[in-house]
Structures are given as C-alpha cells and as structure tokens.
Amino acid sequence: MEKTSKVTRLISSLHPLVLIFSLIFLAAVLTHLIPAGEFERAADPNTGRTIVVSGTFHRVDAVPATFASFMTSINNGIINSASIIAFLFLVGGAFGIVNSTGAISSLMIWFVSKVKSEKGQTLLIILLIAFFEICAGTFGMALESLVFVPFLIALMVRMGYDPLVGVAIPVIGCNIGYGAAYINPFSLGIAQGIAGLPFTSGAGVRIALMLIYLGISSFFIIKYANRVKEDPSASLCDRGSYEPPKSDGLSQATFTSAHKRVLVIFIASIALLIYGTSFLNFWMAQCATVFLVMGILSGVADKKSPNEIAGEFVSGVKEMVLPCLLVGFATAINSVLSSGKILDSIVYYMALPLKDFSPLVCAPLMAIVQTCVNFFISSGSAQAVVMMPLMVPISDLLGVNRQVAVLAYQIGDGLSNMFWITGMQMLISIGIAKVSYINWLKFAAKIFLSNLVVGMIVLSIAQAMNWGPF
C-alpha cells in the first residue's frame, strides 16, 4: 500500500505536460507493436461526408515512429489544433478585459449575498449542471463552455467551495449532455444519419437518461462541495491555488453604471452565441469573434483607453498559454497514431470481439468499445463518422437495434470525455483551475463509472424492449 501511495503521489506531482508527453511516447512505441492497417473511405452520397466503408479493413505497410517523427508530432499537434488554440487565445484575452472591469467580481458577490442558505446553494448547483447538460444535448455546447469557467470558479469560491466545483459544473454537465443528447446535430444528428434513423427518434428515452445522469452527477458534486466547505483541507485543488473568501467581504457588492454596461454586453454576447450555434451554423471562428468583440466593447464601456484594453487582453491571453499547450500536446497523440497507420487498427481490433456476444450483452459492450475508442478520437462528430459505419453492420448481424447502437456510441463518446486525458474541454478547464489530472480523476471517476453503468443497464433494457425504430 505504501508503494502504491508513493506511485500515486509521484504521478500527481507530474506537470500535465510531462504526463501527456509520456502518452505521446507510449503512442510512438505502439506504432512498433500494433500491425498497421486502414479502412477504405468514401463519400456518403446522401450527406457528402467522408465515412468508413465497413468490411474494408486491410493491412498496410508499417510506418513505425522514429525519434524524429516522435518529436515532430508535438509541432504537428499544435498546428492541427490551430483553430482551437486561436479560439482559446481570443476567449482568454476577451475575458481578461471583462474581468479587469470588476463587473464579474461584483456579480459574484451579489450572487453569494442572494443565495446564502445551504438549500439555495445546492439548488443553484443543480440548476447550473442542468443548464450545461441541456446546452450540450441540444446545440452541442462543449468548448464554448470554457467562457463560463472563470465565472463559475469565482462563484463557487465565493460560496465557500473550491475551484474544482466550478470546473465540475460545466465539464460534467456538458459531457452527460452529450452522453444522452436528444437533438445535438454534431453527435446524434450524424450518428442517426449514418444509421438511417430519423434525427429526433428515440428522444423520450434519451431525455429520461439525461435526468438520471443529472441526479447521479449532482449527488456526487454536491457531496464533494459540502465536504470541502466543512473542511477546506479535503479539497483536491493544489494548495495555494486559490484563497477561500473572507466572510466580511460578501456584502460589498456595488454595481456601477460601467459594471451594468459590461454585464449587458456580456449577456447579449452569450445570447448571440447560443442563437448563432443553434441557427446560424456558428463554429469556432465565429464564436471567437463574438468574444473578441465582447471584450473590446466591455473595455470601451468601462472607459478604458486603447492601450489599457490591449494590456488587459494580453494578460488574459497569458492565462491561456498552458491550456493551449495541453491541447497541442494531447493532439500529438492522435498525430502519432495516424502517421503510424495504427489508429484504424486500434478501432478495428476493439470492435472485432463484439461478434462473439448475444444482443443483450453486445449492446452494453458497444458502449465500452466506444469509450475506449474515445481516448483516441475525442471529437464526437469524428467518432460518429469513423465508428457508426462499423457499428451499424455489426449491430445488424448481431440483432442489436440500431437505435440502441447509436445510444451506445453516445454513451461512450459523451461520458468518457470527463475521464480521458484527451478530452479537450476537461483538460483545458482543469488547467484553468490549476487542478492536477490525477486529482481530477479521484473526483470524477465515481461520477463517470456510475453514469456509465447506468447507461449500460439502459442499453440492455432498451435492447430487450426492441426500442426503435429498428
């Protein structure tokens, strides 16, 4: 036990970049051990998307990683993550300006002054989790939730909790939303299309599962939050990473006219973001532009000079350097696996054992396979494009309902993003909160596993009921 404890402490003490660098090295080693292979890909005549052609996996010449390609993968990972990194830099800079106005701090103090009772604070946490779950389940909020992380960290610390609670609300909320999304076009829409199912079919079961996820997740988050509030030493955050609030400062909320102007701009920007992603096909470039304009207008509303706005923008960008590096390093893992031509091999060999099980057993096992694949392909839409062309014929052969197969994909894709180190939203959020990945796992593992088990049970029940259509 003592040796195990020492190993755990050693891993916990590792800088996150060291941890991810080790995984990149492991991926490079795997290119020497796993046979190279590829699927053929073709354009879907109905959607125009490039999809995997089922039954076309074949061996190809191995391209094992060399020392040079291993080291170059980090540069490639950063380049391949350029759109995400640009998004984070612009969002970070924008919030650097907004935070410098003091409007958010005043709003935090006001919230705490209005929600003083334990029941009120508990209800607020549940409502916030539900908000992110609904946003993810409908218009696919994921990285967009990062704009709320500083806001939520400040709010939770003001309420007597710690930064981890502020991170858990959007991360857990969004991932359980993806895990049973009922109209998310980026995950469910693509998967249902490939499976030949109506987009909104099966919504009733998915909404019911989302409510169960919400109950389980809220229980664990609130339990941890209350424990930290009673005993701050129980916090899993790094010591010195935050200062618990002083009780005598909670009644000093003063809203100046400038604060009110900034908050109006902030709320209008979030509303535009939600509307744009839902109806105007906003993607990262458009969302980043909204936040950049929000930051500049907030600085103007606070009567800052152009030089002051620029200075606060740079300060905000500096806070995003580590999260951006984490994204680039994490993407390098996929770069090594792809260039070594073993990514398709990993997917193929993971899906292969499913053919040996009955439908009632195969249905929940599909969620396990999708969970494992999600370590390597963390994008929900990318995983749908790669996996559903494989899972649909497998489900047909084994007698597994296609609607069940789609839900198995959703469960594996959505829930595990709160667990795997390649989950971008989680990785960036804990970086902002200065929470180590190992400490995050100590907190999130129970939530992830509990929701996963419930999801697998629902899959078996749905298969037994022949949940449809087909």
Short mmCIF file of C-alpha atoms in Angstrom, two decimals:
data_model
loop_
_atom_site.label_atom_id
_atom_site.label_comp_id
_atom_site.label_asym_id
_atom_site.label_seq_id
_atom_site.Cartn_x
_atom_site.Cartn_y
_atom_site.Cartn_z
CA MET A 1 0.00 0.00 0.00
CA GLU A 2 2.84 2.35 0.84
CA LYS A 3 4.49 1.74 -2.54
CA THR A 4 1.16 2.36 -4.29
CA SER A 5 0.75 5.59 -2.35
CA LYS A 6 4.23 6.73 -3.38
CA VAL A 7 3.49 5.99 -7.04
CA THR A 8 0.21 7.89 -6.82
CA ARG A 9 1.93 10.89 -5.23
CA LEU A 10 4.64 10.77 -7.91
CA ILE A 11 2.11 10.76 -10.74
CA SER A 12 0.09 13.50 -9.03
CA SER A 13 3.20 15.66 -8.80
CA LEU A 14 3.91 15.39 -12.54
CA HIS A 15 3.37 18.50 -14.59
CA PRO A 16 0.46 17.86 -17.01
CA LEU A 17 2.77 18.41 -19.99
CA VAL A 18 5.07 15.68 -18.66
CA LEU A 19 2.11 13.33 -18.31
CA ILE A 20 0.90 13.95 -21.85
CA PHE A 21 4.46 13.74 -23.24
CA SER A 22 4.67 10.27 -21.69
CA LEU A 23 1.47 9.28 -23.52
CA ILE A 24 2.90 10.58 -26.81
CA PHE A 25 5.95 8.38 -26.21
CA LEU A 26 3.68 5.40 -25.49
CA ALA A 27 1.79 6.04 -28.74
CA ALA A 28 5.12 6.05 -30.60
CA VAL A 29 6.06 2.71 -29.01
CA LEU A 30 2.69 1.24 -30.06
CA THR A 31 3.43 2.01 -33.71
CA HIS A 32 6.19 -0.62 -33.40
CA LEU A 33 3.91 -3.20 -31.77
CA ILE A 34 0.45 -2.92 -33.40
CA PRO A 35 0.07 -4.07 -37.04
CA ALA A 36 -0.62 -1.18 -39.39
CA GLY A 37 -3.96 -1.15 -41.16
CA GLU A 38 -6.55 1.08 -42.77
CA PHE A 39 -10.20 1.20 -43.75
CA GLU A 40 -11.27 2.42 -47.14
CA ARG A 41 -13.22 5.66 -47.01
CA ALA A 42 -15.81 7.03 -49.38
CA ALA A 43 -18.16 9.98 -49.67
CA ASP A 44 -21.67 9.40 -48.36
CA PRO A 45 -23.98 10.17 -51.34
CA ASN A 46 -26.68 11.48 -49.00
CA THR A 47 -24.60 13.82 -46.83
CA GLY A 48 -21.34 14.29 -48.71
CA ARG A 49 -19.36 13.35 -45.58
CA THR A 50 -16.39 11.02 -45.83
CA ILE A 51 -17.22 7.81 -43.97
CA VAL A 52 -15.53 4.50 -43.28
CA VAL A 53 -16.56 1.66 -45.60
CA SER A 54 -17.45 -1.32 -43.42
CA GLY A 55 -15.65 -4.58 -44.14
CA THR A 56 -12.71 -2.91 -45.94
CA PHE A 57 -10.08 -3.08 -43.20
CA HIS A 58 -6.79 -4.31 -44.60
CA ARG A 59 -3.17 -4.46 -43.57
CA VAL A 60 -0.78 -1.87 -44.96
CA ASP A 61 2.95 -1.32 -44.74
CA ALA A 62 4.02 -0.35 -41.25
CA VAL A 63 5.27 3.20 -40.65
CA PRO A 64 6.72 2.95 -37.12
CA ALA A 65 7.56 6.21 -35.44
CA THR A 66 11.16 7.33 -35.45
CA PHE A 67 12.73 9.66 -32.91
CA ALA A 68 12.42 12.49 -35.41
CA SER A 69 8.73 11.83 -36.16
CA PHE A 70 8.04 11.40 -32.45
CA MET A 71 9.49 14.81 -31.64
CA THR A 72 7.91 16.42 -34.72
CA SER A 73 4.47 15.16 -33.63
CA ILE A 74 4.29 17.86 -30.96
CA ASN A 75 4.71 20.57 -33.58
CA ASN A 76 2.14 18.80 -35.77
CA GLY A 77 -0.26 18.52 -32.84
CA ILE A 78 -0.06 22.26 -32.20
CA ILE A 79 -0.58 23.02 -35.90
CA ASN A 80 -3.54 20.63 -36.13
CA SER A 81 -5.04 22.33 -33.06
CA ALA A 82 -4.61 25.83 -34.51
CA SER A 83 -8.34 26.56 -34.64
CA ILE A 84 -8.84 25.50 -31.01
CA ILE A 85 -5.77 27.40 -29.81
CA ALA A 86 -6.85 30.54 -31.68
CA PHE A 87 -10.27 30.22 -30.08
CA LEU A 88 -8.76 29.90 -26.60
CA PHE A 89 -6.37 32.83 -27.03
CA LEU A 90 -9.14 35.15 -28.20
CA VAL A 91 -11.53 33.99 -25.49
CA GLY A 92 -8.85 34.30 -22.82
CA GLY A 93 -7.92 37.78 -23.98
CA ALA A 94 -11.54 38.87 -24.11
CA PHE A 95 -12.19 37.68 -20.59
CA GLY A 96 -9.01 39.35 -19.43
CA ILE A 97 -10.63 42.65 -20.44
CA VAL A 98 -14.03 41.75 -18.96
CA ASN A 99 -12.54 40.63 -15.63
CA SER A 100 -10.46 43.80 -15.37
CA THR A 101 -13.66 45.88 -15.29
CA GLY A 102 -14.69 44.34 -11.96
CA ALA A 103 -18.21 43.64 -13.25
CA ILE A 104 -17.88 39.86 -12.85
CA SER A 105 -16.48 40.18 -9.32
CA SER A 106 -19.39 42.38 -8.30
CA LEU A 107 -21.83 39.92 -9.84
CA MET A 108 -20.21 37.05 -7.89
CA ILE A 109 -20.61 38.90 -4.60
CA TRP A 110 -24.21 39.70 -5.45
CA PHE A 111 -24.96 36.05 -6.20
CA VAL A 112 -23.48 34.93 -2.87
CA SER A 113 -25.43 37.58 -0.98
CA LYS A 114 -28.68 36.36 -2.55
CA VAL A 115 -28.04 32.62 -2.20
CA LYS A 116 -26.93 32.19 1.41
CA SER A 117 -28.83 29.10 2.56
CA GLU A 118 -27.39 25.63 2.02
CA LYS A 119 -30.56 24.56 0.18
CA GLY A 120 -30.35 27.58 -2.09
CA GLN A 121 -26.72 26.88 -2.95
CA THR A 122 -27.48 23.21 -3.59
CA LEU A 123 -30.35 24.14 -5.90
CA LEU A 124 -28.14 26.63 -7.74
CA ILE A 125 -25.50 23.94 -8.41
CA ILE A 126 -28.15 21.52 -9.74
CA LEU A 127 -29.65 24.20 -12.00
CA LEU A 128 -26.23 25.13 -13.37
CA ILE A 129 -25.40 21.49 -14.14
CA ALA A 130 -28.78 21.11 -15.83
CA PHE A 131 -28.14 24.27 -17.88
CA PHE A 132 -24.92 22.87 -19.36
CA GLU A 133 -26.47 19.43 -19.85
CA ILE A 134 -29.33 20.94 -21.85
CA CYS A 135 -26.98 23.13 -23.89
CA ALA A 136 -24.83 20.12 -24.80
CA GLY A 137 -27.83 17.91 -25.50
CA THR A 138 -29.43 20.43 -27.84
CA PHE A 139 -26.96 22.62 -29.74
CA GLY A 140 -23.76 20.75 -28.80
CA MET A 141 -22.05 23.07 -26.34
CA ALA A 142 -18.56 21.80 -25.47
CA LEU A 143 -15.53 24.07 -25.78
CA GLU A 144 -17.92 27.03 -25.75
CA SER A 145 -18.48 26.29 -22.04
CA LEU A 146 -14.92 27.41 -21.34
CA VAL A 147 -16.10 31.01 -21.32
CA PHE A 148 -18.08 30.24 -18.17
CA VAL A 149 -15.24 28.51 -16.29
CA PRO A 150 -13.61 31.61 -14.73
CA PHE A 151 -17.09 32.90 -13.84
CA LEU A 152 -18.08 29.62 -12.16
CA ILE A 153 -14.77 29.19 -10.35
CA ALA A 154 -15.14 32.67 -8.86
CA LEU A 155 -18.76 31.99 -7.91
CA MET A 156 -18.06 28.65 -6.22
CA VAL A 157 -15.07 30.00 -4.29
CA ARG A 158 -17.20 32.95 -3.13
CA MET A 159 -19.80 30.46 -1.91
CA GLY A 160 -17.18 28.66 0.19
CA TYR A 161 -16.36 25.77 -2.16
CA ASP A 162 -13.22 25.34 -4.29
CA PRO A 163 -12.28 25.82 -7.98
CA LEU A 164 -12.84 22.13 -8.74
CA VAL A 165 -16.57 22.55 -8.08
CA GLY A 166 -16.62 25.45 -10.55
CA VAL A 167 -14.93 23.25 -13.17
CA ALA A 168 -17.09 20.19 -12.48
CA ILE A 169 -20.35 22.03 -13.22
CA PRO A 170 -19.67 22.75 -16.93
CA VAL A 171 -17.43 19.73 -17.62
CA ILE A 172 -19.70 17.12 -16.07
CA GLY A 173 -22.81 18.96 -17.28
CA CYS A 174 -21.71 19.09 -20.93
CA ASN A 175 -20.45 15.51 -21.00
CA ILE A 176 -23.60 13.97 -19.56
CA GLY A 177 -25.48 16.13 -22.06
CA TYR A 178 -23.52 14.57 -24.91
CA GLY A 179 -23.97 11.13 -23.30
CA ALA A 180 -27.72 11.18 -23.99
CA ALA A 181 -28.19 14.11 -26.37
CA TYR A 182 -31.61 14.19 -27.97
CA ILE A 183 -31.21 16.86 -30.69
CA ASN A 184 -27.45 17.52 -30.80
CA PRO A 185 -26.64 17.87 -34.53
CA PHE A 186 -22.89 17.27 -34.11
CA SER A 187 -23.13 13.86 -32.46
CA LEU A 188 -26.66 12.45 -32.57
CA GLY A 189 -27.50 14.03 -35.93
CA ILE A 190 -24.50 12.48 -37.70
CA ALA A 191 -24.87 9.09 -35.98
CA GLN A 192 -28.61 8.84 -36.69
CA GLY A 193 -28.00 9.82 -40.31
CA ILE A 194 -25.37 7.11 -40.81
CA ALA A 195 -27.64 4.56 -39.11
CA GLY A 196 -30.55 5.59 -41.34
CA LEU A 197 -32.69 6.71 -38.40
CA PRO A 198 -34.91 9.81 -38.10
CA PHE A 199 -32.91 12.58 -36.41
CA THR A 200 -35.17 13.06 -33.37
CA SER A 201 -36.27 9.44 -32.97
CA GLY A 202 -35.85 7.92 -29.50
CA ALA A 203 -35.85 11.30 -27.78
CA GLY A 204 -38.02 10.10 -24.88
CA VAL A 205 -35.53 7.50 -23.64
CA ARG A 206 -32.62 9.90 -24.08
CA ILE A 207 -34.32 12.66 -22.08
CA ALA A 208 -35.11 10.17 -19.30
CA LEU A 209 -31.46 9.07 -19.27
CA MET A 210 -30.33 12.69 -19.11
CA LEU A 211 -32.45 13.19 -15.98
CA ILE A 212 -30.88 10.11 -14.38
CA TYR A 213 -27.40 11.40 -15.29
CA LEU A 214 -28.29 14.75 -13.74
CA GLY A 215 -29.36 13.13 -10.46
CA ILE A 216 -26.24 10.96 -10.17
CA SER A 217 -23.82 13.74 -11.11
CA SER A 218 -25.45 16.34 -8.87
CA PHE A 219 -25.27 13.96 -5.91
CA PHE A 220 -21.51 13.44 -6.19
CA ILE A 221 -20.68 17.08 -6.99
CA ILE A 222 -22.77 18.42 -4.09
CA LYS A 223 -21.36 15.79 -1.72
CA TYR A 224 -17.80 16.88 -2.56
CA ALA A 225 -18.70 20.57 -2.42
CA ASN A 226 -20.21 20.28 1.06
CA ARG A 227 -17.24 18.28 2.31
CA VAL A 228 -14.83 20.98 1.12
CA LYS A 229 -16.97 23.70 2.64
CA GLU A 230 -16.89 21.96 6.03
CA ASP A 231 -13.19 21.04 5.79
CA PRO A 232 -11.12 23.04 3.24
CA SER A 233 -8.22 20.59 3.71
CA ALA A 234 -10.37 17.98 1.90
CA SER A 235 -10.04 19.99 -1.34
CA LEU A 236 -8.37 18.24 -4.27
CA CYS A 237 -7.10 21.56 -5.63
CA ASP A 238 -3.40 22.33 -5.41
CA ARG A 239 -2.52 24.09 -2.18
CA GLY A 240 -2.19 27.82 -2.63
CA SER A 241 -4.04 27.76 -5.97
CA TYR A 242 -6.94 29.74 -4.50
CA GLU A 243 -7.86 31.71 -1.41
CA PRO A 244 -11.12 30.94 0.42
CA PRO A 245 -13.22 34.15 0.63
CA LYS A 246 -13.44 36.23 3.77
CA SER A 247 -16.97 36.39 5.10
CA ASP A 248 -16.77 40.11 5.80
CA GLY A 249 -16.44 40.90 2.09
CA LEU A 250 -19.61 39.29 0.85
CA SER A 251 -21.90 42.25 1.39
CA GLN A 252 -19.84 44.76 -0.56
CA ALA A 253 -21.42 44.24 -3.96
CA THR A 254 -21.65 47.57 -5.71
CA PHE A 255 -22.78 47.88 -9.30
CA THR A 256 -21.55 51.00 -11.01
CA SER A 257 -23.09 52.14 -14.26
CA ALA A 258 -19.98 50.81 -16.03
CA HIS A 259 -20.49 47.38 -14.44
CA LYS A 260 -24.07 47.32 -15.66
CA ARG A 261 -23.00 48.22 -19.19
CA VAL A 262 -20.39 45.45 -19.20
CA LEU A 263 -22.87 42.87 -17.90
CA VAL A 264 -25.39 43.84 -20.60
CA ILE A 265 -22.68 43.32 -23.24
CA PHE A 266 -21.70 40.00 -21.64
CA ILE A 267 -25.27 38.66 -21.53
CA ALA A 268 -26.01 39.86 -25.08
CA SER A 269 -22.83 38.13 -26.31
CA ILE A 270 -23.78 34.81 -24.70
CA ALA A 271 -27.29 35.08 -26.16
CA LEU A 272 -25.81 35.72 -29.60
CA LEU A 273 -23.50 32.74 -29.15
CA ILE A 274 -26.39 30.41 -28.28
CA TYR A 275 -28.52 31.71 -31.15
CA GLY A 276 -25.64 31.55 -33.61
CA THR A 277 -24.61 27.98 -32.77
CA SER A 278 -28.24 26.87 -32.85
CA PHE A 279 -29.48 28.59 -36.02
CA LEU A 280 -26.62 30.30 -37.88
CA ASN A 281 -24.06 27.47 -38.04
CA PHE A 282 -21.57 29.36 -35.90
CA TRP A 283 -18.33 27.45 -35.47
CA MET A 284 -15.12 28.31 -33.61
CA ALA A 285 -14.12 31.24 -35.82
CA GLN A 286 -17.49 32.93 -35.43
CA CYS A 287 -17.68 32.20 -31.69
CA ALA A 288 -14.16 33.53 -31.12
CA THR A 289 -15.07 36.71 -33.00
CA VAL A 290 -18.14 37.22 -30.79
CA PHE A 291 -15.96 37.00 -27.68
CA LEU A 292 -13.30 39.30 -29.10
CA VAL A 293 -15.89 41.97 -29.87
CA MET A 294 -17.41 41.41 -26.42
CA GLY A 295 -14.04 42.06 -24.79
CA ILE A 296 -13.34 45.22 -26.77
CA LEU A 297 -16.82 46.63 -26.18
CA SER A 298 -16.51 45.83 -22.46
CA GLY A 299 -13.29 47.79 -22.29
CA VAL A 300 -14.91 50.73 -24.07
CA ALA A 301 -17.94 50.52 -21.75
CA ASP A 302 -15.58 50.72 -18.78
CA LYS A 303 -13.97 53.81 -20.34
CA LYS A 304 -10.56 52.19 -20.72
CA SER A 305 -8.03 53.62 -23.15
CA PRO A 306 -6.96 51.56 -26.21
CA ASN A 307 -3.62 50.84 -24.52
CA GLU A 308 -5.34 49.63 -21.35
CA ILE A 309 -7.65 47.37 -23.37
CA ALA A 310 -4.67 45.90 -25.21
CA GLY A 311 -2.77 45.35 -21.95
CA GLU A 312 -5.66 43.52 -20.30
CA PHE A 313 -6.15 41.45 -23.45
CA VAL A 314 -2.52 40.30 -23.32
CA SER A 315 -2.87 39.48 -19.62
CA GLY A 316 -5.87 37.29 -20.40
CA VAL A 317 -4.02 35.54 -23.21
CA LYS A 318 -1.14 34.71 -20.85
CA GLU A 319 -3.57 32.71 -18.68
CA MET A 320 -4.32 30.52 -21.70
CA VAL A 321 -0.75 29.55 -22.57
CA LEU A 322 -0.71 26.31 -20.55
CA PRO A 323 -4.22 25.19 -21.66
CA CYS A 324 -3.24 25.81 -25.29
CA LEU A 325 -0.03 23.80 -24.90
CA LEU A 326 -2.03 20.98 -23.32
CA VAL A 327 -4.34 20.93 -26.34
CA GLY A 328 -1.40 20.79 -28.76
CA PHE A 329 0.38 18.05 -26.83
CA ALA A 330 -2.83 15.98 -26.50
CA THR A 331 -3.50 16.28 -30.24
CA ALA A 332 0.04 14.98 -30.87
CA ILE A 333 -1.09 11.57 -29.56
CA ASN A 334 -3.56 11.28 -32.43
CA SER A 335 -0.92 12.59 -34.84
CA VAL A 336 1.50 9.78 -33.88
CA LEU A 337 -1.18 7.08 -34.15
CA SER A 338 -2.41 8.37 -37.52
CA SER A 339 1.01 8.81 -39.11
CA GLY A 340 1.98 5.36 -37.81
CA LYS A 341 -1.15 3.95 -39.50
CA ILE A 342 -2.37 2.16 -36.37
CA LEU A 343 -5.39 4.32 -35.47
CA ASP A 344 -7.70 2.32 -37.75
CA SER A 345 -6.11 -0.88 -36.46
CA ILE A 346 -6.93 0.05 -32.86
CA VAL A 347 -10.55 0.80 -33.83
CA TYR A 348 -10.87 -2.44 -35.80
CA TYR A 349 -9.45 -4.73 -33.13
CA MET A 350 -11.59 -3.09 -30.44
CA ALA A 351 -14.79 -3.64 -32.42
CA LEU A 352 -13.91 -7.18 -33.53
CA PRO A 353 -14.76 -9.08 -30.28
CA LEU A 354 -18.38 -7.86 -30.34
CA LYS A 355 -19.31 -10.52 -32.88
CA ASP A 356 -18.99 -13.24 -30.21
CA PHE A 357 -21.75 -11.94 -27.90
CA SER A 358 -25.55 -12.09 -27.79
CA PRO A 359 -27.52 -8.88 -28.43
CA LEU A 360 -28.32 -8.26 -24.74
CA VAL A 361 -24.62 -8.47 -23.85
CA CYS A 362 -23.31 -6.89 -27.03
CA ALA A 363 -25.39 -3.71 -26.60
CA PRO A 364 -23.67 -2.54 -23.37
CA LEU A 365 -20.30 -3.80 -24.61
CA MET A 366 -20.66 -1.43 -27.56
CA ALA A 367 -20.58 1.42 -25.05
CA ILE A 368 -17.33 0.03 -23.62
CA VAL A 369 -15.78 -0.15 -27.08
CA GLN A 370 -16.88 3.41 -27.85
CA THR A 371 -15.44 4.54 -24.51
CA CYS A 372 -12.05 3.05 -25.39
CA VAL A 373 -12.10 4.48 -28.91
CA ASN A 374 -12.90 7.90 -27.47
CA PHE A 375 -9.42 8.06 -25.93
CA PHE A 376 -8.02 8.13 -29.47
CA ILE A 377 -10.85 10.03 -31.22
CA SER A 378 -12.24 12.54 -28.72
CA SER A 379 -14.30 14.52 -31.23
CA GLY A 380 -17.94 13.40 -31.14
CA SER A 381 -18.58 14.06 -34.82
CA ALA A 382 -15.30 12.41 -35.89
CA GLN A 383 -16.05 9.35 -33.77
CA ALA A 384 -19.53 9.09 -35.30
CA VAL A 385 -18.06 9.22 -38.81
CA VAL A 386 -15.43 6.57 -38.01
CA MET A 387 -17.38 4.21 -35.74
CA MET A 388 -21.01 4.22 -36.85
CA PRO A 389 -20.29 2.75 -40.31
CA LEU A 390 -18.67 -0.14 -38.40
CA MET A 391 -21.23 -0.44 -35.62
CA VAL A 392 -24.30 -0.37 -37.87
CA PRO A 393 -23.47 -3.57 -39.81
CA ILE A 394 -22.18 -5.22 -36.62
CA SER A 395 -25.43 -4.38 -34.83
CA ASP A 396 -27.45 -5.71 -37.78
CA LEU A 397 -25.52 -9.01 -37.77
CA LEU A 398 -25.89 -9.46 -34.01
CA GLY A 399 -29.53 -8.46 -33.85
CA VAL A 400 -28.84 -5.26 -31.90
CA ASN A 401 -31.34 -2.49 -32.57
CA ARG A 402 -29.73 0.40 -34.50
CA GLN A 403 -31.26 2.92 -32.11
CA VAL A 404 -29.50 1.08 -29.30
CA ALA A 405 -26.23 1.12 -31.23
CA VAL A 406 -26.48 4.90 -31.63
CA LEU A 407 -27.11 5.36 -27.91
CA ALA A 408 -24.11 3.11 -27.15
CA TYR A 409 -21.98 5.44 -29.28
CA GLN A 410 -23.37 8.47 -27.43
CA ILE A 411 -22.69 6.98 -24.00
CA GLY A 412 -19.11 6.03 -24.89
CA ASP A 413 -18.36 9.30 -26.64
CA GLY A 414 -20.01 11.69 -24.18
CA LEU A 415 -19.29 10.34 -20.72
CA SER A 416 -15.64 9.40 -21.22
CA ASN A 417 -14.67 12.94 -22.21
CA MET A 418 -14.85 13.76 -18.50
CA PHE A 419 -12.34 10.97 -17.83
CA TRP A 420 -9.80 10.58 -20.63
CA ILE A 421 -6.85 12.97 -20.66
CA THR A 422 -7.51 13.57 -24.37
CA GLY A 423 -10.85 15.24 -23.54
CA MET A 424 -10.11 18.83 -24.56
CA GLN A 425 -12.84 20.59 -22.58
CA MET A 426 -11.91 18.79 -19.36
CA LEU A 427 -8.17 19.20 -19.88
CA ILE A 428 -8.39 22.93 -20.53
CA SER A 429 -10.84 23.53 -17.68
CA ILE A 430 -8.74 21.80 -15.01
CA GLY A 431 -5.72 23.68 -16.37
CA ILE A 432 -7.51 26.97 -15.78
CA ALA A 433 -8.42 25.86 -12.24
CA LYS A 434 -4.90 24.52 -11.55
CA VAL A 435 -6.26 21.06 -10.66
CA SER A 436 -3.95 18.13 -11.47
CA TYR A 437 -5.30 15.44 -13.78
CA ILE A 438 -4.80 12.73 -11.13
CA ASN A 439 -6.77 14.73 -8.57
CA TRP A 440 -9.49 15.30 -11.15
CA LEU A 441 -9.68 11.53 -11.69
CA LYS A 442 -10.07 10.99 -7.95
CA PHE A 443 -13.11 13.24 -8.11
CA ALA A 444 -14.61 12.34 -11.50
CA ALA A 445 -14.05 8.56 -11.60
CA LYS A 446 -17.11 7.77 -9.44
CA ILE A 447 -19.31 10.08 -11.50
CA PHE A 448 -18.08 8.63 -14.78
CA LEU A 449 -18.35 4.98 -13.73
CA SER A 450 -21.76 5.40 -12.07
CA ASN A 451 -23.23 7.06 -15.16
CA LEU A 452 -21.56 4.50 -17.45
CA VAL A 453 -23.03 1.56 -15.52
CA VAL A 454 -26.49 3.15 -15.58
CA GLY A 455 -26.13 3.78 -19.32
CA MET A 456 -25.15 0.16 -19.94
CA ILE A 457 -28.17 -1.06 -17.98
CA VAL A 458 -30.43 1.21 -20.03
CA LEU A 459 -28.88 -0.22 -23.22
CA SER A 460 -29.72 -3.79 -22.16
CA ILE A 461 -33.26 -2.80 -21.20
CA ALA A 462 -33.73 -0.90 -24.47
CA GLN A 463 -32.48 -3.89 -26.45
CA ALA A 464 -34.79 -6.26 -24.57
CA MET A 465 -37.72 -3.91 -25.36
CA ASN A 466 -36.63 -3.65 -29.00
CA TRP A 467 -36.51 0.14 -28.72
CA GLY A 468 -36.93 1.58 -32.18
CA PRO A 469 -37.31 2.37 -34.91
CA PHE A 470 -35.23 -0.63 -35.97
#
